[in-house]
Coordinates of C-alpha atoms in Angstrom, one line a residue:
M1 CA 85.7 105.6 78.9
S2 CA 83.4 103.7 76.6
L3 CA 83.9 101.0 74.0
S4 CA 82.5 101.7 70.5
P5 CA 81.1 98.9 68.3
R6 CA 84.0 99.6 65.9
R7 CA 86.5 98.5 68.5
H8 CA 84.8 95.2 69.3
A9 CA 86.9 92.2 68.1
T10 CA 85.8 88.6 67.4
E11 CA 88.4 87.5 70.1
L12 CA 88.5 89.3 73.4
E13 CA 90.3 88.5 76.6
T14 CA 90.0 89.7 80.2
I15 CA 93.2 90.5 82.0
S16 CA 93.3 91.1 85.7
V17 CA 95.5 91.6 88.7
T18 CA 94.7 91.2 92.4
V19 CA 96.4 93.9 94.6
P20 CA 96.2 95.7 97.9
P21 CA 94.5 99.1 98.0
D22 CA 97.7 101.1 97.7
A23 CA 98.5 99.5 94.4
V24 CA 95.1 99.9 92.7
D25 CA 95.8 103.2 91.0
A26 CA 99.2 102.1 89.6
Y27 CA 97.7 98.9 88.1
E28 CA 94.6 100.6 86.9
S29 CA 96.8 103.0 84.9
A30 CA 98.8 100.0 83.6
L31 CA 95.8 98.1 82.3
A32 CA 94.3 101.3 80.8
T33 CA 97.2 101.5 78.3
V34 CA 95.7 98.6 76.4
C35 CA 92.1 98.1 77.6
A36 CA 89.2 100.3 76.5
T37 CA 87.3 99.5 79.7
I38 CA 88.5 99.0 83.3
G39 CA 86.7 97.6 86.3
I40 CA 87.8 97.8 90.0
F41 CA 86.2 95.3 92.4
E42 CA 86.6 94.7 96.1
L43 CA 87.3 91.0 96.8
D44 CA 86.4 90.9 100.5
D45 CA 84.8 92.9 103.3
S46 CA 88.1 93.7 104.9
Q47 CA 89.1 95.8 101.9
T48 CA 92.5 94.2 101.9
L49 CA 92.4 92.9 98.3
W50 CA 91.0 94.4 95.1
R51 CA 90.8 93.1 91.5
V52 CA 91.6 95.4 88.7
E53 CA 90.5 94.0 85.4
G54 CA 90.1 95.1 81.8
V55 CA 89.0 93.8 78.4
K56 CA 91.1 94.0 75.3
D57 CA 91.5 92.5 71.9
T58 CA 93.3 89.1 72.3
G59 CA 97.1 89.5 71.6
S60 CA 97.0 93.3 71.1
G61 CA 99.3 95.7 72.8
E62 CA 101.5 93.1 74.5
D63 CA 104.7 95.2 74.4
E64 CA 102.9 98.2 75.9
L65 CA 101.2 96.1 78.5
R66 CA 104.5 94.4 79.6
A67 CA 106.2 97.8 80.0
A68 CA 103.2 99.3 81.9
L69 CA 103.1 96.4 84.3
I70 CA 106.8 96.7 85.0
L71 CA 106.3 100.4 85.8
A72 CA 103.3 99.6 88.0
A73 CA 105.3 97.1 90.0
L74 CA 108.2 99.6 90.5
T75 CA 106.0 102.5 91.5
S76 CA 103.7 100.5 93.8
G77 CA 106.2 98.0 95.2
V78 CA 103.7 95.2 94.4
D79 CA 104.6 92.7 91.8
A80 CA 101.2 91.4 90.8
E81 CA 100.6 88.3 88.6
L82 CA 98.6 89.0 85.5
E83 CA 95.7 86.6 84.9
R84 CA 94.1 86.1 81.5
S85 CA 90.8 84.5 80.4
H86 CA 89.1 84.2 77.1
T87 CA 85.9 86.4 76.9
E88 CA 83.2 85.9 74.4
A89 CA 82.2 89.3 73.0
E90 CA 78.5 88.7 73.5
G91 CA 79.0 87.3 77.0
W92 CA 81.2 90.2 78.0
L93 CA 78.6 92.7 76.8
A94 CA 75.8 90.9 78.7
R95 CA 78.0 90.8 81.9
T96 CA 78.7 94.5 81.4
Y97 CA 75.0 95.3 81.3
E98 CA 74.4 93.3 84.4
S99 CA 77.2 95.0 86.3
F100 CA 76.1 98.5 85.4
P101 CA 72.8 99.3 87.0
E102 CA 71.7 102.9 87.6
Q103 CA 74.2 104.6 90.0
L104 CA 72.9 107.3 92.3
A105 CA 75.6 109.8 93.4
G106 CA 75.0 112.4 96.0
R107 CA 71.5 113.9 96.2
R108 CA 71.2 115.2 92.7
F109 CA 72.8 112.8 90.2
A110 CA 72.0 109.5 88.5
I111 CA 74.4 107.8 86.1
R112 CA 72.6 105.4 83.7
G113 CA 73.7 103.1 81.0
T114 CA 72.2 103.3 77.5
H115 CA 70.9 99.7 77.9
L116 CA 68.5 100.7 80.7
E117 CA 64.9 100.9 79.5
D118 CA 63.0 102.2 82.5
A119 CA 62.3 105.9 82.7
P120 CA 64.9 108.1 84.6
N121 CA 64.0 109.7 87.9
P122 CA 62.9 113.3 87.1
Q123 CA 64.1 114.5 90.5
R124 CA 67.7 113.8 89.6
I125 CA 70.1 115.1 86.9
T126 CA 70.6 112.0 84.7
I127 CA 73.8 111.4 82.9
T128 CA 73.7 108.7 80.3
L129 CA 76.8 106.7 79.3
D130 CA 77.5 103.7 77.0
A131 CA 77.2 100.4 78.8
G132 CA 81.0 99.8 78.2
V133 CA 81.8 102.6 80.6
A134 CA 83.9 101.5 83.6
F135 CA 86.1 104.0 85.5
G136 CA 84.1 107.2 85.9
S137 CA 80.7 105.5 85.6
G138 CA 79.6 106.8 89.0
E139 CA 80.3 103.6 90.9
H140 CA 84.0 104.3 91.5
G141 CA 84.6 106.0 94.8
S142 CA 86.6 108.9 93.4
T143 CA 83.9 109.8 90.9
R144 CA 81.2 109.6 93.5
G145 CA 83.2 111.8 95.8
C146 CA 83.7 114.4 93.1
L147 CA 79.9 114.6 92.5
R148 CA 79.2 115.0 96.2
A149 CA 81.8 117.7 96.3
L150 CA 80.3 119.5 93.3
E151 CA 76.9 119.6 95.1
M152 CA 78.6 121.2 98.1
V153 CA 80.3 124.0 96.2
A154 CA 77.6 124.7 93.6
Y155 CA 76.2 127.6 95.6
R156 CA 79.3 129.6 94.8
K157 CA 78.1 129.7 91.2
P158 CA 81.5 129.3 89.5
Q159 CA 81.8 130.8 86.0
R160 CA 85.1 129.4 84.8
I161 CA 85.2 125.6 85.2
L162 CA 88.0 123.1 84.2
D163 CA 87.9 119.3 84.2
L164 CA 91.6 118.3 84.1
G165 CA 91.9 114.7 83.0
C166 CA 88.3 114.3 82.0
G167 CA 88.2 110.5 81.2
S168 CA 84.7 109.8 80.1
G169 CA 83.6 113.4 80.8
I170 CA 81.2 112.6 83.6
L171 CA 82.4 115.5 85.9
A172 CA 82.4 118.0 83.1
M173 CA 78.8 116.9 82.1
A174 CA 77.7 117.0 85.7
A175 CA 79.0 120.5 86.3
A176 CA 77.5 121.8 83.0
A177 CA 74.1 120.2 83.7
L178 CA 74.0 121.4 87.3
L179 CA 75.5 124.9 86.9
H180 CA 74.4 125.7 83.3
K181 CA 77.9 127.1 82.6
P182 CA 80.5 126.2 80.0
V183 CA 83.2 123.7 81.0
L184 CA 86.6 123.2 79.6
A185 CA 87.6 119.5 79.6
T186 CA 91.0 118.1 78.8
D187 CA 92.8 114.8 78.8
I188 CA 96.2 113.4 77.7
D189 CA 94.5 110.4 76.1
P190 CA 93.0 110.9 72.6
W191 CA 90.4 108.2 73.2
S192 CA 89.1 110.0 76.3
V193 CA 88.7 113.2 74.3
R194 CA 86.7 111.4 71.7
V195 CA 84.5 109.6 74.3
T196 CA 83.9 112.8 76.2
R197 CA 82.8 114.6 73.1
R198 CA 80.5 111.7 72.2
N199 CA 79.0 111.5 75.7
A200 CA 78.4 115.3 75.8
A201 CA 76.5 115.0 72.5
M202 CA 74.5 112.1 73.8
N203 CA 73.5 114.1 76.9
G204 CA 72.7 117.3 74.9
L205 CA 75.6 119.2 76.5
S206 CA 77.9 119.7 73.5
N207 CA 77.1 123.5 73.6
L208 CA 78.5 123.7 77.1
I209 CA 81.5 121.4 77.0
D210 CA 84.7 122.2 75.1
C211 CA 87.0 119.2 75.1
H212 CA 90.7 119.3 74.1
L213 CA 93.7 116.9 74.0
G214 CA 96.5 118.1 76.2
N215 CA 99.1 117.4 78.8
G216 CA 98.2 119.0 82.1
W217 CA 98.6 122.7 82.7
S218 CA 100.7 123.2 79.6
T219 CA 97.7 122.6 77.4
P220 CA 97.2 125.8 75.3
A221 CA 93.4 125.8 75.8
I222 CA 93.9 125.7 79.6
R223 CA 96.4 128.5 79.6
R224 CA 94.2 130.6 77.3
H225 CA 91.2 130.4 79.5
A226 CA 92.9 130.7 83.0
P227 CA 92.3 131.5 85.8
Y228 CA 89.5 129.2 87.0
D229 CA 87.2 129.4 89.9
L230 CA 86.4 125.7 89.9
V231 CA 88.8 122.9 88.9
F232 CA 88.3 119.2 89.0
A233 CA 91.4 117.0 88.9
N234 CA 90.4 113.3 89.3
I235 CA 93.7 111.7 88.4
L236 CA 96.3 110.1 90.6
A237 CA 98.0 111.1 93.8
R238 CA 101.5 111.7 92.5
P239 CA 100.6 113.7 89.5
L240 CA 98.3 115.8 91.7
C241 CA 101.3 116.6 93.9
A242 CA 103.5 117.4 91.0
M243 CA 100.9 119.9 89.6
A244 CA 100.1 121.6 92.9
A245 CA 102.0 124.8 92.0
D246 CA 100.3 125.1 88.6
L247 CA 96.9 124.5 90.2
A248 CA 97.5 127.3 92.8
L249 CA 98.8 129.6 90.0
N250 CA 95.7 129.1 87.8
L251 CA 93.1 129.2 90.5
M252 CA 91.3 132.5 91.1
P253 CA 91.4 134.0 94.6
G254 CA 88.5 132.4 96.4
G255 CA 88.4 129.6 93.8
T256 CA 87.8 125.9 94.5
A257 CA 89.7 122.8 93.6
I258 CA 88.2 119.3 93.8
L259 CA 90.9 116.7 93.8
A260 CA 90.4 112.9 93.6
G261 CA 91.8 109.7 92.3
L262 CA 93.6 109.2 95.6
L263 CA 93.3 106.7 98.4
N264 CA 92.6 108.0 101.9
T265 CA 96.1 106.8 102.8
Q266 CA 97.5 109.3 100.3
V267 CA 95.5 112.3 101.4
R268 CA 98.1 113.6 103.8
M269 CA 100.8 113.6 101.0
V270 CA 98.5 115.4 98.5
L271 CA 97.3 117.9 101.0
A272 CA 100.8 118.8 102.1
A273 CA 101.8 119.5 98.5
H274 CA 99.0 121.9 98.0
R275 CA 99.3 123.6 101.4
R276 CA 102.9 124.5 100.4
H277 CA 101.3 126.7 97.7
G278 CA 98.8 128.4 99.8
L279 CA 95.7 126.3 99.3
V280 CA 93.6 125.4 102.3
L281 CA 91.5 122.3 103.0
E282 CA 87.7 122.7 103.3
R283 CA 86.5 119.1 103.3
H284 CA 87.9 115.6 103.0
L285 CA 85.1 113.3 101.7
R286 CA 85.4 109.5 102.0
E287 CA 83.9 106.9 99.7
G288 CA 85.3 103.6 101.0
D289 CA 89.1 103.6 100.5
W290 CA 88.9 106.6 98.2
G291 CA 89.3 110.2 99.2
T292 CA 88.2 113.5 97.7
L293 CA 89.6 116.9 98.7
I294 CA 87.8 120.2 98.5
L295 CA 90.5 122.9 98.6
R296 CA 90.2 126.7 98.4
K297 CA 92.5 129.5 97.4
P298 CA 92.2 132.3 100.0
H299 CA 91.3 135.8 98.9
G300 CA 94.1 138.2 98.8

């Protein structure tokens, strides 16, 4: 998700929490309710503590943030203390540039910020994003895992592709650029839909990416174009479990689902939910603490 110049304020603040790995996704979702950009950083080599931080307009969205933090504490079992610090707009942008070098993902992809001036590698498919991009920029383990998985299943030449919960649109753009096929992208967040459309235009992929606002499998555009032979769902572990039946119903026989946004400790739970509806595991990819599942719907 990117931050447009219109949304910059004269007063910004950085809010952050320090949590164990199992609480990362809950607190990332909490901060995302009020922050246009989110970062996730490992604090030590033992991978026992992570910092989730976001930048927002000072004083904005306090009621929403308070409610989201309460929910995160209840769902994760971790009551994390919120830290705040004043952030100069120019200083924050400079730090964002510094922390977003070119990201290489898999063997085929490169994710680059608009601030980079050197020429892209012609041997890789380059996806360009605003420097304000955080989650989904290519450095997050779940995004990198999805891009690796896409490379592994591209030989199947899927024709109907869905990116469910598209965020910044990076997976939709990667699939469109690699496969040269149209991709339906949806998200429950209106800001994500706008960003995906803008990023698709920036990368010359607007003709292949159709982005809609919607809530999961009930989205009219999703129902209209089903079934799919490739589905990305890079969201969170519990929503993935809740939507397992709908995924199986809307996946073609022989179709592939790439699931991410889950920690390796949550893989067993997510896999069990999908096996109950007939999907089978092909690969479990690991990127640090984060897991990506490649599932297949059997023929017949």
